[in-house]
Amino acid sequence: MLPWLLRAWLLFVVIVVLAGEGLAYETWQDVCQEYSTNLRVLAAAVADGTHLFLKGTQSSLAMLGQDTGTGADGTPLAIHEKLQDYLVLNPDFNSVGVRTAGDGVVAAGMDKGLLRTLLSLPASPDARSRITDQQRQLIQRCRQASDLCVGPPLAVRNPEHPQHPHWVVPLFLGAQGIPYRHSVVTNMVALLPLQHGQFPFWHNLQLPALSSVFLLRRDGFLESLYPLPTQSPFGTRQNGIAVQSIRAHPQARSASFYGLATAFNQWRLGAWNQVRGYPLVAGVGLPRSFLLAAWWNRMTGPLAAMLALLLLSTFGYWTFRRIGEDRQRERSAHDLRLWEAKERAEVTLHSIGDGVITTDTQGRVTDINPVAESMLGSARSDLLGKPLETVFHIAHEGDHLPVENPIRRVLQEGRIVGLANHTVLLRADGQEIAIEDSAAPIHGRDGQVLGAVLVFHDVTERRRLTEHLAYQAHHDDLTGLPNRKWFLEQLRQATETQPLPGDLLLVGILDLDGFKQVNDRWGHDQGDQLLCTVAQRVRETLRPEDSVSRLGGDEFGLLLPHMHDLEDAQHLAHRLIQALNQPIEMDTQVANVSASIGWTILPGDTGDAPQILRHADLALYAAKARGRNQYCFYEKTLDVEQEQLMEMLAMTQEALEAQNLVMYYQPVVTRPAPSASPEQGVIGFEALIRLQHPQRGLLTPAVFAEALDHPRLARRIGCFVLDAVLSQGEQWHQAGLPLRLSLNISARHLLDPEFLNDLQCALAAHPGIAPAYCEIEVTESAPMLDFQKAQETLQHCNALGLRIALDDFGTGNASLSYLQKLPAQTIKIDQSFVLDMLNDPRDFAIVAGVVKTARMLGLEVIAEGVETVGHLQLLEALDCPALQGYLFAKPMPAEAVPAWVKAFNIINYIGNSAAPRNHLMGITDTGLLGAHQIRVQESIQYLQGKGCLPERILGRDDAEHCHLALWLNQLPDRAALPVDVDQLHHRLHQLLRDHVGPPGSPQARQLAQELLETNAQLIDVLHRFLGHPHVR
């Protein structure tokens, strides 16, 4: 059957393929015949149109010749006007010219030079003419012709595209063609421009797509061709299929052709037709691709039908073949399955990993496999025929209470019965094996129960693994503590349980301060050891009923139940902080870390477990923000602060992405040398970031300070600052302003592993500013986080050529150690000391001490916050060389800097004298007497209505704590001072305390004079005292 089916299918395929080939050939012949007929009709239309055009042209030229050659109108000027009129009436021509009997040439139109050449062409070649010999011969014939003669196409230079000339066809009419025999015109020429290779009137022809139309001389030269190929065929004798067809049919008026068209270098089907009255042939052609597309359109339906027939026959063949083969295989496999079924059952019973016992209806053992023998610990021969209860002993795991044998239930109920959970098999030797599985009845054909089968397997290892996995799912592998999942479950249970009256549950998150630095510096092994030690210390510190879990990383969760009051909670939190402050000894290192803890208290706090944990996390964040190594309890205000932080982050990130972060610049100035220009008093500028908010205007960093050092934005903002400031500095240097620029870098970006790479990339991107003109300002927060990392990073910055400045110096508890260990070149005294140095002698003493210390260490010192002339005078008296503050300029945009530098002169602030020094300044290095003098001067100005009264003057104890009192108390011979000194000093304070009138009043001015005289007396007494021989 199958070989016959194959032969029938192959025969059908051959018949369909042969029929398809025959249909394709016949369709191709039909397409060629149809389009050949259509092309012959089009060729005849083109030939007739060409004939009519040429006849019309001959008539119009003859009338022109007759009109221009008679009477007084035969002058050149009159002829030229008539030629112009002719071109207007015949727009297809672009030029026309005539030759008169006196060999004169009159031309009009665009190509008058070519007309003169054609009308006066010599018989012999002219080297200056671009007309070829073949064209010359054709032109000579046309000049001698009696009727209208179509000359060869000529190339005319195109001024706009010299490499692509345009073509014109000259039409000649001799004197014989002019009806008026006494005309002075002997020859006429009109130039017909070819538009893309075709005659103008061809535009109106309805031609098929991709078709071509041509006008060919019988001698093989083209007069017109559309579309025009890339390589122009004009001026060359053609020998393609069209020319061959014309030569093959010299007597025919029209014919068709099919072959290679040399002008297009492609196979084409076409037709030609003679132009009556002229030695010209008009033709139309189509490319073979067009014919193939038409043939394919007609063949699509038949080919689809034939393909469908082939696919259908193939599907039928394979379907019938598969059916036959399937039936044959089924018969062969049926007998094999019958034999294998019995063999498989026996082999399976004895080889599976489960124990199998079969019984009869009485529950006696009828068969048992080797696995069951091994698990029961008895031989098969000893078990056969015995009741199952005597050989298969099962009990509950743990309490060993008997479990009903499942076989009895199966025999009674006739259904599958599963074993109870946590069941163990008691072997004959007393061992226990955890088992699980089921028993099922064995039915006969009539549905009667013939016996039962018990299948069981050993799950001891699986239960042990399950218990281990359950432990791992709720515990941390490293520390052995419960994990985050266990912690959240315990917290959830605690929130759902009603607490006892007076009971508090303390929920906390403990996070190590500085753990990342330990990991980065000494490796993860040491970090893991540190975490294990911390976990042990926390467990030892907490009470037995307390719980500690590792939430992840260096974060631990704390659950402290049964707290009686807040004082107990604070005491336990303090103990935890103290325990973790102790040094931790590891294998090779001793680590010093601290911890921050965030607490929340139930039932005071509300919400589900994740929300309570978030509250503890907010408290932890607050503890870290307040300086770390401390604990903080959750308050509702923390939610508001968190929302404000999120809003601040979103605002700052949006400003960064929208390019609304801008840099402002505040100058740092000094007193230049007397011979230097005033501009040299500008040391440089500190770059200060601002946020241009679309609604709130220009915002200072105080509004978004936390975002600047937040992990999400610190590096991105730092990279923006580096690029913006260095780019601006590069522009100023190129403009002749070599200014030093100070950049504020956040602690988080400074300690970022990518900071040095960011810095080097920024420097490389802006080679126009040398690193020596760049200064990085750091506060104490970065070294406090990781002093060694900060020190190494700043040393690398020095190696790159950058300066380092310690900003806000004096405000932190680690500043003095910075001077010794950090590679800084500049100290910036915090403005909080400078602003109050005239009012508080303690601030003055701090400023004086910092200036002196910096001078001894060879460091540059800059005083921030210089806002009054008094500040300036006092700082100059202390020899503080560099100054910064609102007295000179507020932070300004970059475009305002050049003008400010040009206009700056420090003399405008302090006059043209040398740095002011009190003649008593040699007594002490602190300059306290100078401060006293400035305070007196400002008090006098206040009374005159020109300023504000200094602080620490009107209080009853201010005379004991002002600058002068501080200096007097430091004198070694304080007791030897004249009584007048203290009296005059107290009188200065009393005069101002007694004043009640408004500043600027006559009484105030009189008091100002009295104050001036009293101070002069005081200074005079001090002069005399300083001359005493006992004063050292």
PDB file of N, CA and C in Angstrom, residues 232-296:
ATOM      1  N   SER A 232      25.343  60.308 -20.805  1.00  0.00           N
ATOM      2  CA  SER A 232      24.542  60.827 -21.915  1.00  0.00           C
ATOM      3  C   SER A 232      24.872  60.079 -23.209  1.00  0.00           C
ATOM      4  N   PRO A 233      23.837  59.608 -23.961  1.00  0.00           N
ATOM      5  CA  PRO A 233      24.076  58.870 -25.218  1.00  0.00           C
ATOM      6  C   PRO A 233      24.136  59.776 -26.448  1.00  0.00           C
ATOM      7  N   PHE A 234      23.905  61.088 -26.282  1.00  0.00           N
ATOM      8  CA  PHE A 234      23.887  61.990 -27.430  1.00  0.00           C
ATOM      9  C   PHE A 234      25.294  62.135 -28.008  1.00  0.00           C
ATOM     10  N   GLY A 235      25.337  62.309 -29.327  1.00  0.00           N
ATOM     11  CA  GLY A 235      26.626  62.526 -29.998  1.00  0.00           C
ATOM     12  C   GLY A 235      27.344  61.231 -30.320  1.00  0.00           C
ATOM     13  N   THR A 236      26.757  60.082 -29.995  1.00  0.00           N
ATOM     14  CA  THR A 236      27.381  58.784 -30.263  1.00  0.00           C
ATOM     15  C   THR A 236      26.401  57.938 -31.066  1.00  0.00           C
ATOM     16  N   ARG A 237      26.910  57.288 -32.091  1.00  0.00           N
ATOM     17  CA  ARG A 237      26.056  56.431 -32.919  1.00  0.00           C
ATOM     18  C   ARG A 237      25.645  55.203 -32.093  1.00  0.00           C
ATOM     19  N   GLN A 238      24.354  54.941 -32.035  1.00  0.00           N
ATOM     20  CA  GLN A 238      23.827  53.845 -31.237  1.00  0.00           C
ATOM     21  C   GLN A 238      23.807  52.562 -32.052  1.00  0.00           C
ATOM     22  N   ASN A 239      23.962  51.429 -31.352  1.00  0.00           N
ATOM     23  CA  ASN A 239      23.900  50.125 -32.035  1.00  0.00           C
ATOM     24  C   ASN A 239      23.117  49.119 -31.213  1.00  0.00           C
ATOM     25  N   GLY A 240      22.175  49.633 -30.373  1.00  0.00           N
ATOM     26  CA  GLY A 240      21.388  48.748 -29.532  1.00  0.00           C
ATOM     27  C   GLY A 240      20.282  48.053 -30.306  1.00  0.00           C
ATOM     28  N   ILE A 241      19.371  47.439 -29.566  1.00  0.00           N
ATOM     29  CA  ILE A 241      18.324  46.605 -30.165  1.00  0.00           C
ATOM     30  C   ILE A 241      17.381  47.426 -31.017  1.00  0.00           C
ATOM     31  N   ALA A 242      17.135  48.704 -30.642  1.00  0.00           N
ATOM     32  CA  ALA A 242      16.236  49.531 -31.447  1.00  0.00           C
ATOM     33  C   ALA A 242      16.849  49.826 -32.818  1.00  0.00           C
ATOM     34  N   VAL A 243      18.155  50.187 -32.824  1.00  0.00           N
ATOM     35  CA  VAL A 243      18.838  50.468 -34.098  1.00  0.00           C
ATOM     36  C   VAL A 243      18.892  49.210 -34.960  1.00  0.00           C
ATOM     37  N   GLN A 244      19.158  48.084 -34.300  1.00  0.00           N
ATOM     38  CA  GLN A 244      19.215  46.823 -35.049  1.00  0.00           C
ATOM     39  C   GLN A 244      17.857  46.510 -35.679  1.00  0.00           C
ATOM     40  N   SER A 245      16.767  46.783 -34.933  1.00  0.00           N
ATOM     41  CA  SER A 245      15.428  46.518 -35.496  1.00  0.00           C
ATOM     42  C   SER A 245      15.134  47.424 -36.690  1.00  0.00           C
ATOM     43  N   ILE A 246      15.555  48.707 -36.590  1.00  0.00           N
ATOM     44  CA  ILE A 246      15.321  49.641 -37.718  1.00  0.00           C
ATOM     45  C   ILE A 246      16.095  49.211 -38.937  1.00  0.00           C
ATOM     46  N   ARG A 247      17.341  48.793 -38.748  1.00  0.00           N
ATOM     47  CA  ARG A 247      18.157  48.345 -39.882  1.00  0.00           C
ATOM     48  C   ARG A 247      17.602  47.049 -40.471  1.00  0.00           C
ATOM     49  N   ALA A 248      17.031  46.213 -39.613  1.00  0.00           N
ATOM     50  CA  ALA A 248      16.488  44.940 -40.109  1.00  0.00           C
ATOM     51  C   ALA A 248      15.196  45.128 -40.885  1.00  0.00           C
ATOM     52  N   HIS A 249      14.518  46.280 -40.720  1.00  0.00           N
ATOM     53  CA  HIS A 249      13.252  46.538 -41.419  1.00  0.00           C
ATOM     54  C   HIS A 249      13.353  47.884 -42.120  1.00  0.00           C
ATOM     55  N   PRO A 250      14.194  47.996 -43.187  1.00  0.00           N
ATOM     56  CA  PRO A 250      14.396  49.306 -43.812  1.00  0.00           C
ATOM     57  C   PRO A 250      13.141  49.840 -44.521  1.00  0.00           C
ATOM     58  N   GLN A 251      12.224  48.964 -44.955  1.00  0.00           N
ATOM     59  CA  GLN A 251      11.041  49.418 -45.684  1.00  0.00           C
ATOM     60  C   GLN A 251       9.819  49.569 -44.786  1.00  0.00           C
ATOM     61  N   ALA A 252       9.940  49.082 -43.514  1.00  0.00           N
ATOM     62  CA  ALA A 252       8.768  49.092 -42.626  1.00  0.00           C
ATOM     63  C   ALA A 252       8.561  50.474 -42.024  1.00  0.00           C
ATOM     64  N   ARG A 253       7.277  50.807 -41.778  1.00  0.00           N
ATOM     65  CA  ARG A 253       6.990  52.071 -41.108  1.00  0.00           C
ATOM     66  C   ARG A 253       7.027  51.934 -39.587  1.00  0.00           C
ATOM     67  N   SER A 254       6.819  50.701 -39.105  1.00  0.00           N
ATOM     68  CA  SER A 254       6.865  50.470 -37.655  1.00  0.00           C
ATOM     69  C   SER A 254       7.227  49.020 -37.390  1.00  0.00           C
ATOM     70  N   ALA A 255       7.687  48.754 -36.191  1.00  0.00           N
ATOM     71  CA  ALA A 255       8.058  47.378 -35.807  1.00  0.00           C
ATOM     72  C   ALA A 255       8.228  47.338 -34.287  1.00  0.00           C
ATOM     73  N   SER A 256       8.268  46.099 -33.750  1.00  0.00           N
ATOM     74  CA  SER A 256       8.539  45.875 -32.324  1.00  0.00           C
ATOM     75  C   SER A 256       9.910  45.256 -32.167  1.00  0.00           C
ATOM     76  N   PHE A 257      10.477  45.365 -30.946  1.00  0.00           N
ATOM     77  CA  PHE A 257      11.805  44.786 -30.701  1.00  0.00           C
ATOM     78  C   PHE A 257      11.874  44.355 -29.233  1.00  0.00           C
ATOM     79  N   TYR A 258      12.748  43.418 -28.966  1.00  0.00           N
ATOM     80  CA  TYR A 258      13.004  42.948 -27.594  1.00  0.00           C
ATOM     81  C   TYR A 258      14.467  42.531 -27.506  1.00  0.00           C
ATOM     82  N   GLY A 259      15.215  43.129 -26.627  1.00  0.00           N
ATOM     83  CA  GLY A 259      16.632  42.814 -26.493  1.00  0.00           C
ATOM     84  C   GLY A 259      17.330  43.813 -25.580  1.00  0.00           C
ATOM     85  N   LEU A 260      18.668  43.848 -25.678  1.00  0.00           N
ATOM     86  CA  LEU A 260      19.478  44.697 -24.804  1.00  0.00           C
ATOM     87  C   LEU A 260      19.542  46.109 -25.351  1.00  0.00           C
ATOM     88  N   ALA A 261      19.066  47.055 -24.585  1.00  0.00           N
ATOM     89  CA  ALA A 261      19.137  48.475 -24.947  1.00  0.00           C
ATOM     90  C   ALA A 261      20.450  49.031 -24.402  1.00  0.00           C
ATOM     91  N   THR A 262      21.363  49.417 -25.307  1.00  0.00           N
ATOM     92  CA  THR A 262      22.693  49.865 -24.859  1.00  0.00           C
ATOM     93  C   THR A 262      22.637  51.189 -24.116  1.00  0.00           C
ATOM     94  N   ALA A 263      21.670  52.047 -24.446  1.00  0.00           N
ATOM     95  CA  ALA A 263      21.595  53.342 -23.761  1.00  0.00           C
ATOM     96  C   ALA A 263      21.295  53.168 -22.283  1.00  0.00           C
ATOM     97  N   PHE A 264      20.486  52.128 -21.934  1.00  0.00           N
ATOM     98  CA  PHE A 264      20.126  51.889 -20.532  1.00  0.00           C
ATOM     99  C   PHE A 264      20.860  50.692 -19.941  1.00  0.00           C
ATOM    100  N   ASN A 265      21.542  49.928 -20.829  1.00  0.00           N
ATOM    101  CA  ASN A 265      22.245  48.719 -20.400  1.00  0.00           C
ATOM    102  C   ASN A 265      21.282  47.758 -19.686  1.00  0.00           C
ATOM    103  N   GLN A 266      20.096  47.528 -20.300  1.00  0.00           N
ATOM    104  CA  GLN A 266      19.117  46.612 -19.743  1.00  0.00           C
ATOM    105  C   GLN A 266      18.248  46.081 -20.882  1.00  0.00           C
ATOM    106  N   TRP A 267      17.651  44.916 -20.643  1.00  0.00           N
ATOM    107  CA  TRP A 267      16.749  44.312 -21.635  1.00  0.00           C
ATOM    108  C   TRP A 267      15.425  45.039 -21.601  1.00  0.00           C
ATOM    109  N   ARG A 268      14.901  45.336 -22.821  1.00  0.00           N
ATOM    110  CA  ARG A 268      13.671  46.113 -22.908  1.00  0.00           C
ATOM    111  C   ARG A 268      12.814  45.589 -24.063  1.00  0.00           C
ATOM    112  N   LEU A 269      11.537  45.742 -23.917  1.00  0.00           N
ATOM    113  CA  LEU A 269      10.558  45.490 -24.988  1.00  0.00           C
ATOM    114  C   LEU A 269      10.099  46.850 -25.489  1.00  0.00           C
ATOM    115  N   GLY A 270      10.098  47.026 -26.829  1.00  0.00           N
ATOM    116  CA  GLY A 270       9.717  48.322 -27.347  1.00  0.00           C
ATOM    117  C   GLY A 270       9.125  48.252 -28.743  1.00  0.00           C
ATOM    118  N   ALA A 271       8.764  49.446 -29.230  1.00  0.00           N
ATOM    119  CA  ALA A 271       8.206  49.561 -30.590  1.00  0.00           C
ATOM    120  C   ALA A 271       8.631  50.900 -31.157  1.00  0.00           C
ATOM    121  N   TRP A 272       8.787  50.962 -32.516  1.00  0.00           N
ATOM    122  CA  TRP A 272       9.166  52.216 -33.150  1.00  0.00           C
ATOM    123  C   TRP A 272       8.240  52.489 -34.335  1.00  0.00           C
ATOM    124  N   ASN A 273       8.228  53.790 -34.745  1.00  0.00           N
ATOM    125  CA  ASN A 273       7.372  54.210 -35.853  1.00  0.00           C
ATOM    126  C   ASN A 273       8.059  55.371 -36.546  1.00  0.00           C
ATOM    127  N   GLN A 274       8.031  55.315 -37.912  1.00  0.00           N
ATOM    128  CA  GLN A 274       8.668  56.388 -38.675  1.00  0.00           C
ATOM    129  C   GLN A 274       7.890  57.690 -38.517  1.00  0.00           C
ATOM    130  N   VAL A 275       8.648  58.800 -38.490  1.00  0.00           N
ATOM    131  CA  VAL A 275       8.061  60.135 -38.489  1.00  0.00           C
ATOM    132  C   VAL A 275       7.907  60.569 -39.945  1.00  0.00           C
ATOM    133  N   ARG A 276       6.697  60.757 -40.380  1.00  0.00           N
ATOM    134  CA  ARG A 276       6.417  61.073 -41.787  1.00  0.00           C
ATOM    135  C   ARG A 276       7.119  62.348 -42.213  1.00  0.00           C
ATOM    136  N   GLY A 277       7.802  62.274 -43.350  1.00  0.00           N
ATOM    137  CA  GLY A 277       8.413  63.453 -43.929  1.00  0.00           C
ATOM    138  C   GLY A 277       9.801  63.767 -43.382  1.00  0.00           C
ATOM    139  N   TYR A 278      10.283  62.960 -42.443  1.00  0.00           N
ATOM    140  CA  TYR A 278      11.589  63.242 -41.839  1.00  0.00           C
ATOM    141  C   TYR A 278      12.346  61.934 -41.628  1.00  0.00           C
ATOM    142  N   PRO A 279      13.672  61.972 -41.698  1.00  0.00           N
ATOM    143  CA  PRO A 279      14.465  60.735 -41.500  1.00  0.00           C
ATOM    144  C   PRO A 279      14.603  60.414 -39.993  1.00  0.00           C
ATOM    145  N   LEU A 280      13.467  60.340 -39.356  1.00  0.00           N
ATOM    146  CA  LEU A 280      13.462  60.128 -37.907  1.00  0.00           C
ATOM    147  C   LEU A 280      12.547  58.967 -37.555  1.00  0.00           C
ATOM    148  N   VAL A 281      12.876  58.324 -36.422  1.00  0.00           N
ATOM    149  CA  VAL A 281      12.078  57.214 -35.908  1.00  0.00           C
ATOM    150  C   VAL A 281      11.743  57.514 -34.451  1.00  0.00           C
ATOM    151  N   ALA A 282      10.464  57.443 -34.077  1.00  0.00           N
ATOM    152  CA  ALA A 282      10.032  57.637 -32.683  1.00  0.00           C
ATOM    153  C   ALA A 282       9.734  56.275 -32.068  1.00  0.00           C
ATOM    154  N   GLY A 283      10.126  56.090 -30.846  1.00  0.00           N
ATOM    155  CA  GLY A 283       9.927  54.785 -30.214  1.00  0.00           C
ATOM    156  C   GLY A 283       9.626  54.893 -28.737  1.00  0.00           C
ATOM    157  N   VAL A 284       9.048  53.785 -28.209  1.00  0.00           N
ATOM    158  CA  VAL A 284       8.717  53.673 -26.786  1.00  0.00           C
ATOM    159  C   VAL A 284       9.173  52.304 -26.314  1.00  0.00           C
ATOM    160  N   GLY A 285       9.712  52.222 -25.085  1.00  0.00           N
ATOM    161  CA  GLY A 285      10.198  50.946 -24.550  1.00  0.00           C
ATOM    162  C   GLY A 285       9.839  50.758 -23.090  1.00  0.00           C
ATOM    163  N   LEU A 286       9.820  49.472 -22.683  1.00  0.00           N
ATOM    164  CA  LEU A 286       9.568  49.111 -21.279  1.00  0.00           C
ATOM    165  C   LEU A 286      10.657  48.153 -20.812  1.00  0.00           C
ATOM    166  N   PRO A 287      11.125  48.267 -19.558  1.00  0.00           N
ATOM    167  CA  PRO A 287      12.154  47.332 -19.070  1.00  0.00           C
ATOM    168  C   PRO A 287      11.554  45.952 -18.818  1.00  0.00           C
ATOM    169  N   ARG A 288      12.409  44.953 -18.901  1.00  0.00           N
ATOM    170  CA  ARG A 288      11.959  43.585 -18.665  1.00  0.00           C
ATOM    171  C   ARG A 288      11.400  43.427 -17.256  1.00  0.00           C
ATOM    172  N   SER A 289      11.934  44.202 -16.266  1.00  0.00           N
ATOM    173  CA  SER A 289      11.432  44.089 -14.893  1.00  0.00           C
ATOM    174  C   SER A 289       9.958  44.463 -14.816  1.00  0.00           C
ATOM    175  N   PHE A 290       9.530  45.432 -15.636  1.00  0.00           N
ATOM    176  CA  PHE A 290       8.117  45.814 -15.657  1.00  0.00           C
ATOM    177  C   PHE A 290       7.265  44.679 -16.205  1.00  0.00           C
ATOM    178  N   LEU A 291       7.771  44.018 -17.259  1.00  0.00           N
ATOM    179  CA  LEU A 291       7.029  42.896 -17.839  1.00  0.00           C
ATOM    180  C   LEU A 291       6.963  41.742 -16.855  1.00  0.00           C
ATOM    181  N   LEU A 292       8.082  41.517 -16.147  1.00  0.00           N
ATOM    182  CA  LEU A 292       8.080  40.434 -15.175  1.00  0.00           C
ATOM    183  C   LEU A 292       7.094  40.714 -14.044  1.00  0.00           C
ATOM    184  N   ALA A 293       7.021  41.989 -13.604  1.00  0.00           N
ATOM    185  CA  ALA A 293       6.065  42.326 -12.556  1.00  0.00           C
ATOM    186  C   ALA A 293       4.625  42.089 -13.032  1.00  0.00           C
ATOM    187  N   ALA A 294       4.331  42.473 -14.296  1.00  0.00           N
ATOM    188  CA  ALA A 294       2.980  42.238 -14.826  1.00  0.00           C
ATOM    189  C   ALA A 294       2.705  40.742 -14.949  1.00  0.00           C
ATOM    190  N   TRP A 295       3.726  40.003 -15.417  1.00  0.00           N
ATOM    191  CA  TRP A 295       3.561  38.531 -15.515  1.00  0.00           C
ATOM    192  C   TRP A 295       3.323  37.924 -14.131  1.00  0.00           C
ATOM    193  N   TRP A 296       4.075  38.390 -13.148  1.00  0.00           N
ATOM    194  CA  TRP A 296       3.917  37.829 -11.798  1.00  0.00           C
ATOM    195  C   TRP A 296       2.526  38.150 -11.209  1.00  0.00           C
TER     196      TRP A 296
END
